[in-house]
Structures are given as C-alpha cells and as structure tokens.
Tab-separated table of C-alpha atoms and ligand atoms in Angstrom:
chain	number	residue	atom	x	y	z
A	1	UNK	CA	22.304	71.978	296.116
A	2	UNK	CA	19.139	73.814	296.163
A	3	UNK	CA	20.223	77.780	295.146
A	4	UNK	CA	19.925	80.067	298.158
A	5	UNK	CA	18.367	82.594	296.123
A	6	UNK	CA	15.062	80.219	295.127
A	7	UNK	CA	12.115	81.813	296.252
A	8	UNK	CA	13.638	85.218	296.849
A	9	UNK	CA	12.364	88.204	295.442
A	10	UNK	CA	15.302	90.080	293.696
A	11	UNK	CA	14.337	93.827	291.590
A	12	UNK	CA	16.652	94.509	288.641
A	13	UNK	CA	16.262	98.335	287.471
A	14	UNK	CA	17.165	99.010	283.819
A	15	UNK	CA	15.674	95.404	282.405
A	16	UNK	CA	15.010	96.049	279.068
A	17	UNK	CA	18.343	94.899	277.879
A	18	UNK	CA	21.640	94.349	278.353
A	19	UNK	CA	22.892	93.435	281.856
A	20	UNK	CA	19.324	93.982	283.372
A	21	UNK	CA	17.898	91.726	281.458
A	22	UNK	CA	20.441	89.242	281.461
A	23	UNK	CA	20.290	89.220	284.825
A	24	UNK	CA	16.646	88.708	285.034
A	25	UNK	CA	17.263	85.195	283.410
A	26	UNK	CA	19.904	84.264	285.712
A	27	UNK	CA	18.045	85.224	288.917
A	28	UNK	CA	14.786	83.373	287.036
A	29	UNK	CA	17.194	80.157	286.367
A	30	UNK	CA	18.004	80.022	290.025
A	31	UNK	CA	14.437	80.055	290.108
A	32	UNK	CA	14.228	83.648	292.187
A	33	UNK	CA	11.304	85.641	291.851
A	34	UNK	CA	11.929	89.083	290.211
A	35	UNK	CA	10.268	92.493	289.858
A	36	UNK	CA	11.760	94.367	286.564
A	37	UNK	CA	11.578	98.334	285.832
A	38	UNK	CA	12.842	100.128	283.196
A	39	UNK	CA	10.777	102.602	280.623
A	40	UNK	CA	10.667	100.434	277.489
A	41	UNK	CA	7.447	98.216	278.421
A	42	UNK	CA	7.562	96.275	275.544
A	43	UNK	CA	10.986	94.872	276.128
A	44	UNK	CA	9.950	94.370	279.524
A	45	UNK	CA	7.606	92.450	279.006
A	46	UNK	CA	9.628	89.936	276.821
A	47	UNK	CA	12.450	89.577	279.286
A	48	UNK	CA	9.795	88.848	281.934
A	49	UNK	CA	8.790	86.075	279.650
A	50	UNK	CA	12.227	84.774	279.354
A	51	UNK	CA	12.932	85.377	282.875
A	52	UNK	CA	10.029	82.542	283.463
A	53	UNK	CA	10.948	80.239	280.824
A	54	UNK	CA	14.548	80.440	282.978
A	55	UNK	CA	12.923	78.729	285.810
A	56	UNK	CA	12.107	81.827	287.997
A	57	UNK	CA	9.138	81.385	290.292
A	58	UNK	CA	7.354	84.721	289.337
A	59	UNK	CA	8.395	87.408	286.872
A	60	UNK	CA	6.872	90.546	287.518
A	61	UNK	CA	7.858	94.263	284.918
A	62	UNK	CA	6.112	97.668	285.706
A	63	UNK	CA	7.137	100.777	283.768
A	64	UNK	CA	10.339	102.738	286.100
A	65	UNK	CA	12.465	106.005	285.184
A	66	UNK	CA	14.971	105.812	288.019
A	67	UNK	CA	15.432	109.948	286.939
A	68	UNK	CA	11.945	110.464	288.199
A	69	UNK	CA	11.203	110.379	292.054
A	70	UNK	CA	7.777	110.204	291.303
A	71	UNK	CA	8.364	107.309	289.116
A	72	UNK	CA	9.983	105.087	291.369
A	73	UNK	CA	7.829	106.180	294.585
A	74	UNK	CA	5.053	104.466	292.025
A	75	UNK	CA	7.417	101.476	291.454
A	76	UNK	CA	8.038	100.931	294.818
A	77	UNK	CA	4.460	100.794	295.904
A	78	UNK	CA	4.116	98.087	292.991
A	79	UNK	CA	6.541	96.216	294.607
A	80	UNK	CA	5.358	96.773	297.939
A	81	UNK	CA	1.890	95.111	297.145
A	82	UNK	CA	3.956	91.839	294.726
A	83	UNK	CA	5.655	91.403	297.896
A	84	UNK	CA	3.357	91.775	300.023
A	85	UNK	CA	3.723	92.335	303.272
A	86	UNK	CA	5.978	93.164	305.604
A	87	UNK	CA	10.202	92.262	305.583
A	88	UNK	CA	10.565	89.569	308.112
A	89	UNK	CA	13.781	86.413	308.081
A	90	UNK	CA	13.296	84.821	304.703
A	91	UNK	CA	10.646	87.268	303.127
A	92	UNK	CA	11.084	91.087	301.203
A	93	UNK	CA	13.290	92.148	299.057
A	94	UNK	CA	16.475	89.991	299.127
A	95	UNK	CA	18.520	91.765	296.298
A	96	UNK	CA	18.325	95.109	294.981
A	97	UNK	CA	20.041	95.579	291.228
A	98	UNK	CA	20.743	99.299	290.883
A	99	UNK	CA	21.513	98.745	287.100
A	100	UNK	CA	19.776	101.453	285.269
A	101	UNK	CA	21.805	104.644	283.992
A	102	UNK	CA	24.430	104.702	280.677
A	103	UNK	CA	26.544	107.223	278.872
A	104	UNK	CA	24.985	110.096	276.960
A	105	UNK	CA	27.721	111.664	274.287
A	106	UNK	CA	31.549	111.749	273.996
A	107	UNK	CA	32.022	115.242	274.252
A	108	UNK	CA	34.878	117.227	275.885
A	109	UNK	CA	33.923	119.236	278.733
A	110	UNK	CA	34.424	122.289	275.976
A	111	UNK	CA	31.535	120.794	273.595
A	112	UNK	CA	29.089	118.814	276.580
A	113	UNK	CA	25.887	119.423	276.376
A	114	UNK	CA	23.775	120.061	279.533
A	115	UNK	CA	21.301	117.861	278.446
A	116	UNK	CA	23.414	114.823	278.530
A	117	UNK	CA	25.399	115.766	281.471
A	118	UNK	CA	21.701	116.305	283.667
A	119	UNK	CA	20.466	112.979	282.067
A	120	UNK	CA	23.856	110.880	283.264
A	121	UNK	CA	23.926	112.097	286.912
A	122	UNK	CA	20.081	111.851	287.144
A	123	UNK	CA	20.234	108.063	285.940
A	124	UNK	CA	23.677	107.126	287.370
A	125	UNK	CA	23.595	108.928	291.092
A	126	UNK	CA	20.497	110.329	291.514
A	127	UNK	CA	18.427	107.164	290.349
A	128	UNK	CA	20.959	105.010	292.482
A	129	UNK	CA	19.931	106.993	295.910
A	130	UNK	CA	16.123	107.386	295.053
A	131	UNK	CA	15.842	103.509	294.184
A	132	UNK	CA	17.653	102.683	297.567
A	133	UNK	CA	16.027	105.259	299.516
A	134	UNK	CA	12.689	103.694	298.385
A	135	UNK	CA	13.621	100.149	298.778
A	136	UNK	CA	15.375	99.924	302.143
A	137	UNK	CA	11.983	99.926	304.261
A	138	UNK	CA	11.213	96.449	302.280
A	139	UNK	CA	14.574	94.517	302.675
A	140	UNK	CA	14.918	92.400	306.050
A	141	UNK	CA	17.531	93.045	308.405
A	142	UNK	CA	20.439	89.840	308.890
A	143	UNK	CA	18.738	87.448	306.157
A	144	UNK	CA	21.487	88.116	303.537
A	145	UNK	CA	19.570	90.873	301.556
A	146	UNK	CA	21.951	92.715	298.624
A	147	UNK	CA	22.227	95.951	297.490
A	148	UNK	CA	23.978	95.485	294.346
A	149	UNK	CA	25.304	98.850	291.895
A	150	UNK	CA	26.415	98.421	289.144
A	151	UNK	CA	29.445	101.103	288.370
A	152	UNK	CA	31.970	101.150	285.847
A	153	UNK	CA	35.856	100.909	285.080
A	154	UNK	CA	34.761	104.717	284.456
A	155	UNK	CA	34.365	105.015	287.767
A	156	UNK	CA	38.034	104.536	288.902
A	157	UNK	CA	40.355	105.822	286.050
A	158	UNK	CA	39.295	109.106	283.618
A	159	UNK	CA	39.425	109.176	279.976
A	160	UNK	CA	38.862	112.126	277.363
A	161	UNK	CA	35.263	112.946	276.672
A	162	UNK	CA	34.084	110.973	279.630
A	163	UNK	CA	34.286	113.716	282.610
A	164	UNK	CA	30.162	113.199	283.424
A	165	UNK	CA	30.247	110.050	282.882
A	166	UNK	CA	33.222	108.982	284.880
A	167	UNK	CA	32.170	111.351	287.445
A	168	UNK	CA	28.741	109.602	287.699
A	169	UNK	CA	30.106	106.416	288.018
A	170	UNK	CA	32.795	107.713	290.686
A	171	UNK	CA	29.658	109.022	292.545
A	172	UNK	CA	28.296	105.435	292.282
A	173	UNK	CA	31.464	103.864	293.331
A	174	UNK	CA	30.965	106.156	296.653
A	175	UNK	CA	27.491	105.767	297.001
A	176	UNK	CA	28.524	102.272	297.811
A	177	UNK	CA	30.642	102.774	300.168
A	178	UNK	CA	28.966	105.592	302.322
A	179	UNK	CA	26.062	103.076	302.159
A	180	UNK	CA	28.153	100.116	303.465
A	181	UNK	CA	28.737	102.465	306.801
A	182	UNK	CA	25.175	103.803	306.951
A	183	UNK	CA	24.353	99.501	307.112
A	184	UNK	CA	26.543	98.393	309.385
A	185	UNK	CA	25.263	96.668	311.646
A	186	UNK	CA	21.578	95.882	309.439
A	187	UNK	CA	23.549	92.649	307.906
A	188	UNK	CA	22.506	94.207	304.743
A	189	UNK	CA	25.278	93.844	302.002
A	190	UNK	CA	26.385	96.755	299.229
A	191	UNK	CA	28.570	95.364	296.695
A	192	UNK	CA	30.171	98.104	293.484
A	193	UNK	CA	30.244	95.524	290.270
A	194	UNK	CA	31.942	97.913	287.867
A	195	UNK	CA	32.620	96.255	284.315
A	196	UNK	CA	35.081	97.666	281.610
A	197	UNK	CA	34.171	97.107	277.608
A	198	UNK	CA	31.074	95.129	277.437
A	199	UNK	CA	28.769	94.768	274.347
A	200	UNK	CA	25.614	96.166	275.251
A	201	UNK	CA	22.971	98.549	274.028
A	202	UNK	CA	25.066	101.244	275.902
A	203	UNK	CA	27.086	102.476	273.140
A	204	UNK	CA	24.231	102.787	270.803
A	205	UNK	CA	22.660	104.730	273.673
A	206	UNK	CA	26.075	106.968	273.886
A	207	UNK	CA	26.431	107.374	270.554
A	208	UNK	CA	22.532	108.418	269.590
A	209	UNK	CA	22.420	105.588	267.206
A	210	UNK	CA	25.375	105.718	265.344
A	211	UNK	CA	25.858	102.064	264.936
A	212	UNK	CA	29.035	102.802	262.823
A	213	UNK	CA	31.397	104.237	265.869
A	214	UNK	CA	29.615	101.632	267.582
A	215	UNK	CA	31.097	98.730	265.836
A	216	UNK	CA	34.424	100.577	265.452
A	217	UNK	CA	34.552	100.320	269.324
A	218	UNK	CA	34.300	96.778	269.330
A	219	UNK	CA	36.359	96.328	266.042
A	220	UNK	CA	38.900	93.326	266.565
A	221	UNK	CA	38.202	92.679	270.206
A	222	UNK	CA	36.187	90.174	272.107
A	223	UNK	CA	34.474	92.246	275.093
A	224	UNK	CA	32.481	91.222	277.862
A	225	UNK	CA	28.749	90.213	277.346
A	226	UNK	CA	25.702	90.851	279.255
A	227	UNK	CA	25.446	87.100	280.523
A	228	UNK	CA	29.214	87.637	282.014
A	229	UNK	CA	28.183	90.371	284.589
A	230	UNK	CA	24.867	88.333	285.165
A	231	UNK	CA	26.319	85.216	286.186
A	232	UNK	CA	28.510	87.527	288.623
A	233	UNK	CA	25.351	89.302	289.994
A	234	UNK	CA	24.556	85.443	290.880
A	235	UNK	CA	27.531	84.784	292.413
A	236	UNK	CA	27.885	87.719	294.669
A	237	UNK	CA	24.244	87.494	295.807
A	238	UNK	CA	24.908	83.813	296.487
A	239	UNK	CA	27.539	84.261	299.009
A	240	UNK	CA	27.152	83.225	302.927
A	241	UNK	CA	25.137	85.597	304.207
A	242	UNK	CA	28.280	86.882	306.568
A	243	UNK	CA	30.183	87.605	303.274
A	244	UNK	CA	30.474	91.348	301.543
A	245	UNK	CA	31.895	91.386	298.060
A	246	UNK	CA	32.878	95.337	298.565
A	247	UNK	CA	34.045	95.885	295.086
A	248	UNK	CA	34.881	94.140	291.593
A	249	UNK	CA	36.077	95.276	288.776
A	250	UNK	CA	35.841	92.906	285.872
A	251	UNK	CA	37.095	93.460	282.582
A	252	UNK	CA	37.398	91.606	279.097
A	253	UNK	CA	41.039	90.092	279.002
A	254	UNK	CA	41.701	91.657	275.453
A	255	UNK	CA	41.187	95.402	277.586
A	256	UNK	CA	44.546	95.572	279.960
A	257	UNK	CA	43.633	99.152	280.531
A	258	UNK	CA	41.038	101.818	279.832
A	259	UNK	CA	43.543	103.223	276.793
A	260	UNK	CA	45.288	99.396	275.863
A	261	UNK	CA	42.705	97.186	274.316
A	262	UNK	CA	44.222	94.665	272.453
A	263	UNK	CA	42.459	94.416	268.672
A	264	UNK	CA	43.342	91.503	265.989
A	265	UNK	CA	44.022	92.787	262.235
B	1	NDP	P1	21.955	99.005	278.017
B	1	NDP	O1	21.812	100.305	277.296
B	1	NDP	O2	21.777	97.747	277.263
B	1	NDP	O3	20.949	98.983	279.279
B	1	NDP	C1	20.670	100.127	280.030
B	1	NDP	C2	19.387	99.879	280.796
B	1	NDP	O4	19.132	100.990	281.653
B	1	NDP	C3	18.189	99.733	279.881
B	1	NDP	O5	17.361	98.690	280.358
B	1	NDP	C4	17.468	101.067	280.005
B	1	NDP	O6	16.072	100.869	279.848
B	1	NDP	C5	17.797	101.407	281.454
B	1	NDP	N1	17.671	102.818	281.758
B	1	NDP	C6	18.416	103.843	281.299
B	1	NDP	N2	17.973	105.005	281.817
B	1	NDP	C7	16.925	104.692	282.627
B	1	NDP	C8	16.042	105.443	283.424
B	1	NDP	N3	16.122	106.784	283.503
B	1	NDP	N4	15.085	104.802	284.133
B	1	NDP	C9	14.975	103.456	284.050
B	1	NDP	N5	15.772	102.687	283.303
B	1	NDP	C10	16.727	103.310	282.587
B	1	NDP	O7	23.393	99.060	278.686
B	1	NDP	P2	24.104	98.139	279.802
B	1	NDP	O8	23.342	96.922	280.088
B	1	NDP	O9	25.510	98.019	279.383
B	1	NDP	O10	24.047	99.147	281.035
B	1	NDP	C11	23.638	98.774	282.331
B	1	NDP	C12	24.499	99.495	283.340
B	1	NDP	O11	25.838	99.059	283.185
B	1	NDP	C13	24.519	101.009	283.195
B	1	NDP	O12	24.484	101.572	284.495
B	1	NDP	C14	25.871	101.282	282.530
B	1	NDP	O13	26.357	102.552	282.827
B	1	NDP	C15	26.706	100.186	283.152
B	1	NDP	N6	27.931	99.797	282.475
B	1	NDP	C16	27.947	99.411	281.153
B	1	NDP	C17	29.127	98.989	280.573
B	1	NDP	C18	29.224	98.611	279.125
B	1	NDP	O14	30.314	98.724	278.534
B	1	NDP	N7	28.160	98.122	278.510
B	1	NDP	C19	30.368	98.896	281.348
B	1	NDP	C20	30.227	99.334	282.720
B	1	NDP	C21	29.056	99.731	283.251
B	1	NDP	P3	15.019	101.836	279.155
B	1	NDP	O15	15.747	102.597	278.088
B	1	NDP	O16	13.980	100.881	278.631
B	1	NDP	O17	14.514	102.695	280.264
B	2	8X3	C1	31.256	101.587	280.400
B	2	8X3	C2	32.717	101.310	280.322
B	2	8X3	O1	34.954	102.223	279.541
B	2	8X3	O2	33.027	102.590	278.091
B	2	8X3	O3	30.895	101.936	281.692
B	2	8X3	O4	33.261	103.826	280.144
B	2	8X3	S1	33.508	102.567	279.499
C-alpha cells in the first residue's frame, strides 16, 4: 500500500541527532519530503543525506535555534519558499515535529543555575509555541496535517533534580492540549509523544559531557532508542485523517516507573 505520507512535506526541529534525526529517515523511507532545523549544520547535513538514501523525495536542513524568534521567523520563510506556495488539500506542511529542547543539569532547585533553567523553558515551551505559531499559516486545513510534540515521562510524574525540566515538559504536555481546543474544528491533529529512558545524545547534553554518569544511567538496562520513537512518529502521522492520537507515553519495558528501572548484575 502506497504510504499516505509519500510526497508530503513533514519539518522535524532538533535533527541533528537522536529522535530528530531518526525520524528524518523514517519520514524519508516512507518516501516524505522533509525540511530539518537544528543549530549543528554539519550534522544536518549528514542526516539530510541519510534521510535521501531512506527513500525520501527531497531532504532539505537550514540552520534553526527554536530559543530564538528571530531564528525560526528565518526558518520559516525557508520553508515557506521549499514549499512553495500556498496550503491547499494535499499540499503544505503535513506534519510538524516539535522535537528540539533537552535537559540542562541535575541540580536541586537549591543549587539550579539560571542559565540552565532559561535555556530548558526557552527550548522546551517557548521554542514549542514560536515553531507552531510560525508554522500554522502553512499547514492545510482537513487534509490530515500533524502537529506532533514531543514531551517526556518528565512531563507527568516529578523526580529530584528535575523541577525545570519536568516543569518544561508539563508545559509541553499542556501546550498540546490547549492547542487541540484552539484547532478544533481546522481538522488539524496535536498529538503529546512523551518517551521515558531513551539512549540519546540527551544525557550527554544534561550532563555537560560527562560520559561517565552517562553510562552509569544506562548501566544494566536496555532503554529505548531513537529509531523506537521514530517509527511511532510514523505511525501516528499515518493514521486516518479523522483519527487524533491525544497522548502516548512509551517507555522501555526494563523502566516500570520513573524511580524502578530494572538493571541486570
Ligand atoms: P538529543 O540531544 O540527541 O537531540 C536533541 C536535539 O535538539 C538535537 O538535534 C539538538 O540539535 C536539538 N536542539 C536542542 N536545543 C535546540 C535549539 N535551541 N534549537 C534547535 N535545536 C535544538 O536528544 P533526544 O533526541 O533524546 O531529544 C529530543 C527530544 O526528546 C527533546 O525534546 C528531549 O527533551 C525529548 N526526550 C528525550 C528523552 C530521552 O531520554 N532521550 C526522553 C523523553 C523526551 P543542536 O544541538 O544541533 O541544535
Ligand atoms: C527524558 C526522560 O526520565 O530522563 O525526557 O526525564 S527523563
């Protein structure tokens, strides 16, 4: 069956790596065409090469920093002119991947640092509402477009040291939804994917580099990998255009709850 997402242009924030760009080459293998931002060019520009060699009819990168208005203003107009034209049935911007954002630190709201707090809400929320605000005018109305964020198990239970983090992602989580109201109506779809313990980049990025506590996080236990939310992305862009996936939360089997990951000796 040919993929309903062939031919459609789909733009995946945060592409550089992990579930960005693994989601590039899932939209390219169901041979979409896709518009990548993120501020790591020369990453970009590899995954846009992969995304092709996946099967996707155009792959298309151009430098974004969703904490920038400015910067995705610029990125929008970029996409404006690759898509060229006006939305109509069939044409724009079918799926919209608000992906970009991470964890900065592990600190206790008695040690955070401003700087990390400011850089999580500005990629997490901020970048979320600026991307959407931006894109909306270029997604048709009742042709099955997505608006797709990813959020986070952080988003729905708390943990120590993750207060900004888990507040972003709680402001993502609602994003969503107010969004799914302010839609209504549009036949535009707003789905929350919010993973649990995934092996990314983003614990590099949380931990500054320290690939030590980064491996003792995944010490024992088999998380989720970037290709995992990807082919998920797929699948909840794929559905009937009639059909909203609200909200998933998907998490590696081995992590039963945000404090009881199961690790073998
Ligand atoms: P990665 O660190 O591998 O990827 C993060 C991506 O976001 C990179 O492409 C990075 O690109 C981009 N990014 C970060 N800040 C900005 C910015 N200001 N402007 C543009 N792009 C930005 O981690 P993941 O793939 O895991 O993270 C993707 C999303 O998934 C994030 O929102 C994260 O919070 C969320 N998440 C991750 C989980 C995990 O355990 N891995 C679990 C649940 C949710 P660049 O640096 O080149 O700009
Ligand atoms: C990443 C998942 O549990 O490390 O969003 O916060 S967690």
């Amino acid at each position: 069956m040919t993929s309903r997402l062939k031919g459609k242009w789909v733009l995946v924030t945060g592409a550089s790596s992990g579930f960005g760009a693994a989601a590039a080459r899932a939209f390219g293998a169901e041979g979409a065409k896709v518009l990548l931002g993120a501020r790591r060019m020369d990453r970009l520009e590899t995954v846009a090469i992969e995304a092709r060699h996946a099967g996707a009819a155009e792959a298309h990168f151009h430098a974004l920093d969703v904490s920038q208005t400015a910067s995705v203003e610029l990125f929008l107009a970029w996409a404006r002119e690759r898509i060229n034209g006006q939305p109509s049935a069939g044409g724009g911007l079918h799926v919209l991947i608000n992906n970009a954002g991470g964890a900065q630190g592990l600190d206790s709201v008695r040690e955070g640092k401003d700087e990390d707090w400011e850089a999580m809400f500005q990629s997490n929320v901020l970048g979320v509402l600026r991307m959407t605000r931006a894109a909306l005018p270029l997604m048709p109305q009742n042709a099955g477009a997505s608006i797709l964020n990813i959020g986070s198990l952080a988003g729905r239970v708390a943990y120590e040291g993750g207060s900004a983090y888990c507040a972003a992602k709680a402001g993502e989580l609602q994003i969503t939804r107010c969004l799914r109201l302010e839609l209504n109506g549009t036949g535009i779809r707003v789905s929350s994917i919010d993973p649990g313990l995934a092996r990314t980049e983003f614990a590099s990025v949380r931990f500054k580099g320290d690939e030590a506590r980064v491996d003792k996080l995944y010490e024992g236990t088999h998380p989720l990998v970037a290709e995992d939310i990807a082919e998920i992305l797929v699948w909840v862009a794929s559905r009937p255009p009639h059909v909203n996936i609200d909200e998933m939360l998907i998490k590696p089997v081995d992590q039963a709850a945000i404090h009881k990951v199961f690790r073998r000796k």
